[in-house]
XYZ file of C-alpha atoms in Angstrom:
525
model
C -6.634 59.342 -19.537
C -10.104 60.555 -19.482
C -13.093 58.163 -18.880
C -13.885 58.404 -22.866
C -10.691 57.826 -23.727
C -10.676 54.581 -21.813
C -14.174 53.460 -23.044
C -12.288 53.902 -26.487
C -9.381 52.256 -25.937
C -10.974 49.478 -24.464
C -13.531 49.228 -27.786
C -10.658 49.374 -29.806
C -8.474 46.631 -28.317
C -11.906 44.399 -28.521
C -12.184 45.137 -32.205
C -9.279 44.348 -32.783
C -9.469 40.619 -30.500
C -12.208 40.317 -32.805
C -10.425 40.795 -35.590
C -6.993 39.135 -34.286
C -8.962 35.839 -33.364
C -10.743 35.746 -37.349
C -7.365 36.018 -38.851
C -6.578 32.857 -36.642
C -9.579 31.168 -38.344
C -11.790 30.571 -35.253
C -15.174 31.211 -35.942
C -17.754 33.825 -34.721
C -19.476 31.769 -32.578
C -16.451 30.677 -30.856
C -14.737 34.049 -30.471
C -18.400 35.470 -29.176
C -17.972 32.646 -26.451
C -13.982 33.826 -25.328
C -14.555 37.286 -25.592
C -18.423 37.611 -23.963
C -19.829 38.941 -26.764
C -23.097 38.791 -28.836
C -22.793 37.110 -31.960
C -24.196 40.011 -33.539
C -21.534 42.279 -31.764
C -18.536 40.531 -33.283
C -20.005 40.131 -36.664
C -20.082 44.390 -36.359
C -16.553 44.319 -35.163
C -15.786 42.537 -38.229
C -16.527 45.341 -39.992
C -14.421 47.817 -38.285
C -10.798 48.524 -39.386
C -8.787 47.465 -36.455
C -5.414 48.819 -38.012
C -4.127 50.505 -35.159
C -4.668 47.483 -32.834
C -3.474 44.476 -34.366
C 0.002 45.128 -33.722
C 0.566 45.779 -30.613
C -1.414 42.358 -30.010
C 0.721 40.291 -32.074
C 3.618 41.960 -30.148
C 2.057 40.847 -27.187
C 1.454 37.448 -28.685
C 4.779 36.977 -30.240
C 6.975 38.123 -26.431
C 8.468 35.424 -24.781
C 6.866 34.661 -21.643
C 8.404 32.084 -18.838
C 5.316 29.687 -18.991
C 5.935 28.951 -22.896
C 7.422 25.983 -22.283
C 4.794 24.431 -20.386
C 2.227 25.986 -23.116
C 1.443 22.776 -24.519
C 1.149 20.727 -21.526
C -1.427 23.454 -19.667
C -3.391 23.422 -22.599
C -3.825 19.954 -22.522
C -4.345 19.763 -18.765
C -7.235 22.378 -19.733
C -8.511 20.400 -22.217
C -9.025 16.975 -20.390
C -9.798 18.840 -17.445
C -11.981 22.086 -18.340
C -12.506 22.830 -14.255
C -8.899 23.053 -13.921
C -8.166 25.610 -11.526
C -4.941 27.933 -11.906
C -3.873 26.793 -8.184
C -3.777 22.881 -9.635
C -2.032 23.954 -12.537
C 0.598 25.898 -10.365
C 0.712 22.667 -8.323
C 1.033 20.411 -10.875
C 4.696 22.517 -12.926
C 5.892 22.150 -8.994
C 5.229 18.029 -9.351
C 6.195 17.437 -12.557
C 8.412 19.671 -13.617
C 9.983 21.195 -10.203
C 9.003 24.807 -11.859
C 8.935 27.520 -9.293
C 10.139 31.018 -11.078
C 6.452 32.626 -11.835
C 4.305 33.829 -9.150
C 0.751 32.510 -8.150
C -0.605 35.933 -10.105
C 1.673 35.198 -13.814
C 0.318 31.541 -13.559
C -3.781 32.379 -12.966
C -3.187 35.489 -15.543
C -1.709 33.045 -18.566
C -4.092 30.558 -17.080
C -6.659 32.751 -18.381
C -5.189 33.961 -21.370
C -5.164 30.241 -22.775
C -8.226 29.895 -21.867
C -9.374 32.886 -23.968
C -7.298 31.617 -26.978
C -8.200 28.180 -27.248
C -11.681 28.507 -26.008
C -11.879 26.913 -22.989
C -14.532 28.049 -20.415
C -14.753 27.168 -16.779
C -17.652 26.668 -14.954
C -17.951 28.354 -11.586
C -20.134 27.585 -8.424
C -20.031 29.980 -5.989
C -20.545 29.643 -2.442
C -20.299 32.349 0.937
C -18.418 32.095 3.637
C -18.156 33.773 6.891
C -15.268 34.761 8.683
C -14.380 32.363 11.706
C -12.507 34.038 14.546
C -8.781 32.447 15.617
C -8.589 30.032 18.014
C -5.604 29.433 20.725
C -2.864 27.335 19.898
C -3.398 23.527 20.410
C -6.888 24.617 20.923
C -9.155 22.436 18.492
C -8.914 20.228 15.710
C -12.005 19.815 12.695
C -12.319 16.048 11.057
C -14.886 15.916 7.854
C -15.339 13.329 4.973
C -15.586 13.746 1.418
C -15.517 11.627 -1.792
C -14.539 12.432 -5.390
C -15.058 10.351 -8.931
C -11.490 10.412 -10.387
C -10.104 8.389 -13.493
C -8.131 4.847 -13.673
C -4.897 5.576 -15.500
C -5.066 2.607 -17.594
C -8.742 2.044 -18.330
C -10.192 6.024 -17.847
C -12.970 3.981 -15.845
C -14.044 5.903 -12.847
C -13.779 5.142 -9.371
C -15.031 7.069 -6.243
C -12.464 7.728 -3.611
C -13.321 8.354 -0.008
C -10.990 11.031 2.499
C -11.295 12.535 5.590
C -8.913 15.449 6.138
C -7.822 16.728 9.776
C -6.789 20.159 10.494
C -5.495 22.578 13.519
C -7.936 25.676 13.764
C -5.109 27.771 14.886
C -2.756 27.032 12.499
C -4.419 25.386 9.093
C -2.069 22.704 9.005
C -3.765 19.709 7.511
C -3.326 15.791 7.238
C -5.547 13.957 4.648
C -5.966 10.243 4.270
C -7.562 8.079 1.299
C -9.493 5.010 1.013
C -10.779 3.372 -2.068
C -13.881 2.296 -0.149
C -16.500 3.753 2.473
C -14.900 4.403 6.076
C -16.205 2.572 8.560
C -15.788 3.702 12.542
C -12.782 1.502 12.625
C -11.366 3.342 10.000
C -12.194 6.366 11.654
C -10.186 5.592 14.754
C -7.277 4.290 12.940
C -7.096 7.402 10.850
C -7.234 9.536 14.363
C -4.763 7.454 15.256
C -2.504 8.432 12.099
C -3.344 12.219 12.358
C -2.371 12.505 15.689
C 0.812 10.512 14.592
C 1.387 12.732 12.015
C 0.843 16.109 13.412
C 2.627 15.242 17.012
C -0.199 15.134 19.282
C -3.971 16.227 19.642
C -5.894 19.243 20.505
C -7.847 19.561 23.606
C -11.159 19.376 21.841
C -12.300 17.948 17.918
C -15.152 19.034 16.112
C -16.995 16.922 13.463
C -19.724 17.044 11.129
C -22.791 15.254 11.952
C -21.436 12.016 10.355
C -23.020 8.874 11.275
C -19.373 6.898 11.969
C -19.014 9.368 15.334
C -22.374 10.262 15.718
C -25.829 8.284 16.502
C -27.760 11.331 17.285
C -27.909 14.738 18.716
C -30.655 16.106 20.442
C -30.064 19.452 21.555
C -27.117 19.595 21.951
C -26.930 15.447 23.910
C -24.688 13.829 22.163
C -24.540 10.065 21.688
C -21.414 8.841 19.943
C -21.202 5.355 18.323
C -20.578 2.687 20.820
C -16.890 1.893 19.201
C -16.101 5.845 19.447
C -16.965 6.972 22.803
C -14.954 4.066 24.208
C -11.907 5.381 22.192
C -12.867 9.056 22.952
C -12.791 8.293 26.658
C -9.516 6.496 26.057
C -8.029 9.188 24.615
C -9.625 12.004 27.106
C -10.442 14.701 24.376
C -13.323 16.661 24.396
C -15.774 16.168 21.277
C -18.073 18.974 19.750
C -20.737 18.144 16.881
C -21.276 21.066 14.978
C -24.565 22.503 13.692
C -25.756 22.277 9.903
C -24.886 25.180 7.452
C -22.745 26.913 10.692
C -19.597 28.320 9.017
C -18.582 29.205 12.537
C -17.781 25.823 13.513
C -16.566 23.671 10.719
C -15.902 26.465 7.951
C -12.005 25.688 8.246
C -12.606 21.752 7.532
C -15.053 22.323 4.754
C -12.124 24.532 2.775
C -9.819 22.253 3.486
C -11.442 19.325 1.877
C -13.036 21.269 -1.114
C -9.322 22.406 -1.165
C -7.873 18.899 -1.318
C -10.585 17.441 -3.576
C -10.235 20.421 -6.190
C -6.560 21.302 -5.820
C -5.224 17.580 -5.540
C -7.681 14.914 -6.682
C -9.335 16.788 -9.150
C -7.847 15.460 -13.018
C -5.292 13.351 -11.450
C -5.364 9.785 -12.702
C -5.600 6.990 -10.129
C -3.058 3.793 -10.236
C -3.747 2.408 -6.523
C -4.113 3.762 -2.983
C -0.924 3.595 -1.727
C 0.499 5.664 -4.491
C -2.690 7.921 -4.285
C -2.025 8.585 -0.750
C 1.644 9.016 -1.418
C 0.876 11.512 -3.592
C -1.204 13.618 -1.085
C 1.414 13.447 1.324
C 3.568 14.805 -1.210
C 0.959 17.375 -1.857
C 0.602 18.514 1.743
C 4.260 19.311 2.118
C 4.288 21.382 -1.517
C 1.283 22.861 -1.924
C -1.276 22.079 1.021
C 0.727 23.120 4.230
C 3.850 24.972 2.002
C 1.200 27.215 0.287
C 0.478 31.074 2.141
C -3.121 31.045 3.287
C -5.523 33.561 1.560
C -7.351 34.537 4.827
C -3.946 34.854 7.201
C -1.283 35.009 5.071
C 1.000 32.897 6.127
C 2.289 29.616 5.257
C 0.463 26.719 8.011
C 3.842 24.924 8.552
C 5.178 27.683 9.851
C 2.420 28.821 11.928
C 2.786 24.595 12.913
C 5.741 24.730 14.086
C 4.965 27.235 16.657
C 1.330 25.509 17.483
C 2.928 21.948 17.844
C 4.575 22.567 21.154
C 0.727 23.229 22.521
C -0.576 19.989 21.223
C -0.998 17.266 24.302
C 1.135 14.359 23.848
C 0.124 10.827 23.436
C 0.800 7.526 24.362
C 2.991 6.093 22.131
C 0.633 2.788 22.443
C -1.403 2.997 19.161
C -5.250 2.532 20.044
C -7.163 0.000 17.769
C -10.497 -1.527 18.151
C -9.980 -5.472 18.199
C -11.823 -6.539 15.057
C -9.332 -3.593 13.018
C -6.762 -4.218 10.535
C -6.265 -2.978 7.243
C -6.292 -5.190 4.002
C -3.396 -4.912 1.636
C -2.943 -7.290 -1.454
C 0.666 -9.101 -1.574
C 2.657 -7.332 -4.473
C 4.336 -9.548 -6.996
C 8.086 -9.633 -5.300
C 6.431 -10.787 -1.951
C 5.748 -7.540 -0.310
C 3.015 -5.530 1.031
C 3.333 -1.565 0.704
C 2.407 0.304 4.183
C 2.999 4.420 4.202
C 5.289 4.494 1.019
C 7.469 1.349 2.663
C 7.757 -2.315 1.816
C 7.580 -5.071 4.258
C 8.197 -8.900 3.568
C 5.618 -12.070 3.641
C 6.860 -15.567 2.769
C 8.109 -16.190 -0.184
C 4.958 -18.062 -2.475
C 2.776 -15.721 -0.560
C 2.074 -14.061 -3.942
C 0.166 -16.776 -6.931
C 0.182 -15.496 -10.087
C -3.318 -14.299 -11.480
C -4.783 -13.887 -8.359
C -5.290 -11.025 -5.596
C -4.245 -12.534 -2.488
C -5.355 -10.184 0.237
C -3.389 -10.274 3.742
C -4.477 -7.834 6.856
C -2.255 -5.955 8.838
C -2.342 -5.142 12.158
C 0.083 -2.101 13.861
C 0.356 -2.107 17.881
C 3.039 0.387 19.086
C 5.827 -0.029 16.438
C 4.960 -3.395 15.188
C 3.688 -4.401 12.290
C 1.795 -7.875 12.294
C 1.069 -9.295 9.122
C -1.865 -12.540 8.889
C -3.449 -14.319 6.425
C -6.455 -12.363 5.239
C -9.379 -15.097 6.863
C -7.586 -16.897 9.621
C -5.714 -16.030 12.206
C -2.224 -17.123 10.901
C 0.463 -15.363 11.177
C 3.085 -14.612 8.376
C 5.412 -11.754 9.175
C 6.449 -9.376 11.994
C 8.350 -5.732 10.777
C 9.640 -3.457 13.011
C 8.016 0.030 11.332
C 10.500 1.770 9.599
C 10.149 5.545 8.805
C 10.879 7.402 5.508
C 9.532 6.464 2.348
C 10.865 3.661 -0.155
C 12.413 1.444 2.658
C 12.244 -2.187 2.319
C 11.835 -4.255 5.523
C 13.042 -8.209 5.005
C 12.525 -11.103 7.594
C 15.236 -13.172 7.004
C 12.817 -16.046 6.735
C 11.295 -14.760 4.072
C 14.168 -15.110 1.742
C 14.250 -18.555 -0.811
C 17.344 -19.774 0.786
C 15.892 -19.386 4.235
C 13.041 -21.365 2.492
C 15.456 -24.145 1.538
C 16.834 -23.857 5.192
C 13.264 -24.710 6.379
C 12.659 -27.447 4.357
C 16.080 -28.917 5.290
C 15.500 -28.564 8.778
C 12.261 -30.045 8.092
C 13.948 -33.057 6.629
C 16.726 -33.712 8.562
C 13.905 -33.911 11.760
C 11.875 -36.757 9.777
C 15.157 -38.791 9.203
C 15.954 -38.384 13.482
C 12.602 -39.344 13.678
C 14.001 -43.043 11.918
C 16.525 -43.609 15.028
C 15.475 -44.544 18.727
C 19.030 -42.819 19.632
C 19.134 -39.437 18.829
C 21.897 -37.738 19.954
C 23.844 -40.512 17.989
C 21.681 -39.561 14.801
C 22.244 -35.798 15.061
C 25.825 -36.474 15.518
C 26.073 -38.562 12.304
C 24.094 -36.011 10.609
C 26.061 -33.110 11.330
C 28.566 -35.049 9.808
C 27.249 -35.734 6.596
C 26.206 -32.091 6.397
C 29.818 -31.209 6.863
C 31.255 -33.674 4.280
C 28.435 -32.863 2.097
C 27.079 -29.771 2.303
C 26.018 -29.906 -1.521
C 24.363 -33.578 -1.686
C 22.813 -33.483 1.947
C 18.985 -34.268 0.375
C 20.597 -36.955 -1.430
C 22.645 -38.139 1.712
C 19.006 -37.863 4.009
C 17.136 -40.127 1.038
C 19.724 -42.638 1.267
C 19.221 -43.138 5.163
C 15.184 -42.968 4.412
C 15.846 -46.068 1.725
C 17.516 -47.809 4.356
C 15.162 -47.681 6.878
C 12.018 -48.943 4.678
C 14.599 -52.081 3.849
C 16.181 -52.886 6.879
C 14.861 -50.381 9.378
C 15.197 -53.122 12.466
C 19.212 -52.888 11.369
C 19.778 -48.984 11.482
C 20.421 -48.960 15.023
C 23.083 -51.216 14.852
C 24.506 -50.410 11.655
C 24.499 -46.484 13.447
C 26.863 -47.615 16.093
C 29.031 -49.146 13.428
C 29.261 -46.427 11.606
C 30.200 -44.141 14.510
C 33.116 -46.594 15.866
C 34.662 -47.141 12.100
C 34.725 -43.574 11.818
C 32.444 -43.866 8.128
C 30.639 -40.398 7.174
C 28.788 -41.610 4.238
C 25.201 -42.734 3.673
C 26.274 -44.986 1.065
C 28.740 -46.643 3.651
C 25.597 -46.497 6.504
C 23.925 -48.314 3.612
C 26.131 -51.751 2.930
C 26.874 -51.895 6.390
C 23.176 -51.794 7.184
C 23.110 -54.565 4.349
C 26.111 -56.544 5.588
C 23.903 -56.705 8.987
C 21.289 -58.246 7.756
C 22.836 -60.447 5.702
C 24.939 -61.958 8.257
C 21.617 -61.684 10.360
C 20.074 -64.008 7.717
C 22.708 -66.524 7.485
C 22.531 -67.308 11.514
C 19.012 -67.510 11.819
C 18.815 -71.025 9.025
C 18.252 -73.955 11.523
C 20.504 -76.838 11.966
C 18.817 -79.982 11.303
C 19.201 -80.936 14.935
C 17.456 -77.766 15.246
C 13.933 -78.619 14.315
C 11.041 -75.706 14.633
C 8.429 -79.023 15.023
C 6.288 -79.769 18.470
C 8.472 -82.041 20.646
C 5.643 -84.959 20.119
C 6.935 -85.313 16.698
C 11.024 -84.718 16.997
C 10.996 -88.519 17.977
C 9.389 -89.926 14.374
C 11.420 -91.539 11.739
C 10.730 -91.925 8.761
C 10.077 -95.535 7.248
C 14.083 -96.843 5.387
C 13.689 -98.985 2.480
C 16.824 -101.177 0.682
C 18.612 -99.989 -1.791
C 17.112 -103.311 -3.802
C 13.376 -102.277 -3.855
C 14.346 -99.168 -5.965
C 16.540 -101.235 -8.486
C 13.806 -103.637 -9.113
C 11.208 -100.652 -9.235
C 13.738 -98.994 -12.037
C 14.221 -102.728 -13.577
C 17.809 -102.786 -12.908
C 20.430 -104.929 -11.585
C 22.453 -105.357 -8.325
C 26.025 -105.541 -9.301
């Protein structure tokens, strides 16, 4: 086709956009937007008979394509979302919907095509790059920060989320943590900590930007970390580089990656909490930001990984944290804390109603130490369990092992009653054999007794014990039956005066029985 021929083609099919878009019932202004035209231009076009055109677009219009399904639900992803990128949207079928029969190319190309139709523009910032040469396996590692302003679920109120992303120079394969708050150097280390966890290892040397967590200052080139970080960098022997400002050459692969997982994951996604926001970019990095080919090498980083990760210098398997660090989780309504996508007991009552109670967790090695979020008690132990979804119970959490405590609890105060106590426990043990049901009501008999005759219990114990009784109603009347013959034996005799000697010799003054019949005016018979 010859140059002219093009130029008309291409006219032609505008006019008859123009013209396609009108019949729809958009208006000029709006079709002069989609179609980058003057408002003038299209009103021109109007005039043109577009016959020959109109056609073959409705054909187009009318085929079948393998996105149609999804039509409605891109749209509306466009619509809240106008900086949607095709990549998300590609991302997104493969989350929700598991969809993975078009190619990156049909996806960006319909992308665009609903974009023209329904008038939604994106707004581009640009920004160069420079090519960064490849570095030996195992070689380095880049850490930078970021934050993004993402929506509640529930209330559409924002909230600004904080992440630092790690990734292998050699091999672009990434990890990316979350935090609904500022990091702090603690943070920092822990998250090391994690990344190295997560990718097998470190690299002999890290690069960062010049963030003030790591970095107090830099004076040509003298570095002085943060107190807190140089004593875990020397712990952990690896060799730290600062990079200069606005030098691609040195942190261009970290700076993708985060504008990467910022505008390819966080970007339109609705936030319900940071453990399921995190969950989610984990679930991310094995679909999309590890499983996807790189522009620049073409190649997918997990596989380049799994040759790099034999390179990467072992650590300990002794996690390093600073002593003041923890991380703060709030108790979930069925007793349970979430840690990495698994659930780990506390107490049962741990959790009140109405309130966020707030408990810090501590991991050494693979232990996971749970305490009360302002003192230094201690409520659970986990061993960590791996996978996602697990649930991790202490058998003392349970609310029969709560009943168990508070038996135990009992049946001490009620030993507590009895000088002898291997006699008690063994009369115990009986009643919790013979009653097993009734035992509180069995331990609140013994407690009555021992307020009302608790000088008797001793004795009435070793009665119990020879007759062979097993009943606290039986330890009861005997206990009784004690005291009352106790009672009867004590009454003195009245030879058995309680006065001083001086006055056991005194008798009392005898009158005749005549005084008190005269005194009565009666008569002696």
């Amino acid at each position: 086709m010859k140059e002219q021929d093009k130029v008309n083609f291409e006219k032609l099919n505008t006019i008859a956009k123009v013209h396609y878009y009108k019949k729809k019932g958009y208006p000029n202004t709006k079709i002069s937007r989609m179609l980058g035209l003057h408002r003038n231009t299209v009103s021109a076009y109007l005039k043109k008979n577009p016959e020959d055109s109109i056609p073959w677009l409705e054909a187009q219009e009318t085929r079948s394509k393998k996105l149609d399904p999804f039509k409605e639900t891109i749209v509306g992803w466009l619509s809240d979302e106008p900086d949607l990128s095709a990549a998300q949207v590609e991302d997104w079928l493969k989350e929700q919907f598991d969809f993975h029969e078009a190619a990156s190319s049909t996806i960006r190309s319909y992308v665009k095509e609903l974009r023209e139709t329904y008038g939604i523009p994106k707004v581009l910032i640009y920004r160069n790059y420079e090519a960064v040469p490849e570095l030996p396996k195992g070689k380095q590692m880049q850490v930078d920060f970021g934050e993004i302003i993402v929506k509640r679920a529930l209330s559409e109120k924002p909230i600004k989320l904080y992440c630092v992303g790690f990734v292998l120079s050699h091999s672009q394969y990434k990890y990316i943590e979350w935090q609904d708050r500022p990091f702090t150097t603690n943070d920092g280390i822990r998250t090391h900590e994690n990344a190295f966890e997560y990718f097998g290892g470190r690299t002999e040397e890290i690069v960062y930007d010049q963030d003030k967590l790591m970095i107090v200052s830099e004076n040509h080139g003298d570095i002085l970390f943060t107190k807190q970080f140089q004593v875990y960098r020397q712990e952990r022997k690896f060799i730290a580089y600062v990079c200069r400002a606005a030098d691609p050459e040195s942190k261009g692969k970290i700076e993708a990656v985060i504008k990467f997982v910022k505008y390819n994951f966080a970007r339109g996604r609705r936030f319900h909490s940071i453990d399921t926001w995190q969950e989610q970019c984990e679930a991310w990095l094995k679909r999309t930001g590890n499983h996807k080919i790189h522009e620049k090498t073409k190649k997918r980083p997990k596989d380049v990984f799994t040759l790099e990760k034999s390179h990467l210098i072992s650590i300990s398997n002794h996690k390093i944290i600073s002593n003041n660090e923890s991380i703060t989780k709030t108790v979930l309504k069925d007793n349970t804390i979430q840690y990495k996508s698994n659930y780990y007991s506390v107490p049962l009552g741990t959790y009140q109603s109405g309130k966020a109670i707030k408990v810090r967790l501590i991991v050494q090695d693979s232990q996971l130490e749970i305490y009360e979020m302002k003192k230094d008690k201690k409520l659970g132990s986990h061993s960590l369990t791996k996978g996602k979804g697990n649930f991790v119970k202490d058998p003392f959490h349970g609310r029969e092992q709560e009943k168990n405590r508070k038996l135990e609890q009992h049946v001490h105060e009620v030993l507590q009653l009895f000088e002898n106590k291997e006699k008690a426990v063994h009369f115990i043990s009986q009643l919790k054999e013979k009653y097993p049901r009734h035992i509180r009501d069995q331990l609140r008999v013994i407690e009555e007794v021992a307020v009302l005759h608790g000088e008797f219990i001793e004795e009435a114990l070793n009665e119990c014990l020879t007759l062979g009784l097993t009943s606290a109603v039986e330890f009861r009347d005997v206990a009784k039956e004690i005291a009352r013959r106790r009672v009867e034996t004590e009454i003195p005799s009245p030879e058995q005066s309680s006065l001083p000697d001086k006055y056991q010799q005194i008798t009392a003054l005898e009158r005749p029985f005549d005084s008190y019949l005269q005194v009565l005016g009666g008569e002696k018979s």
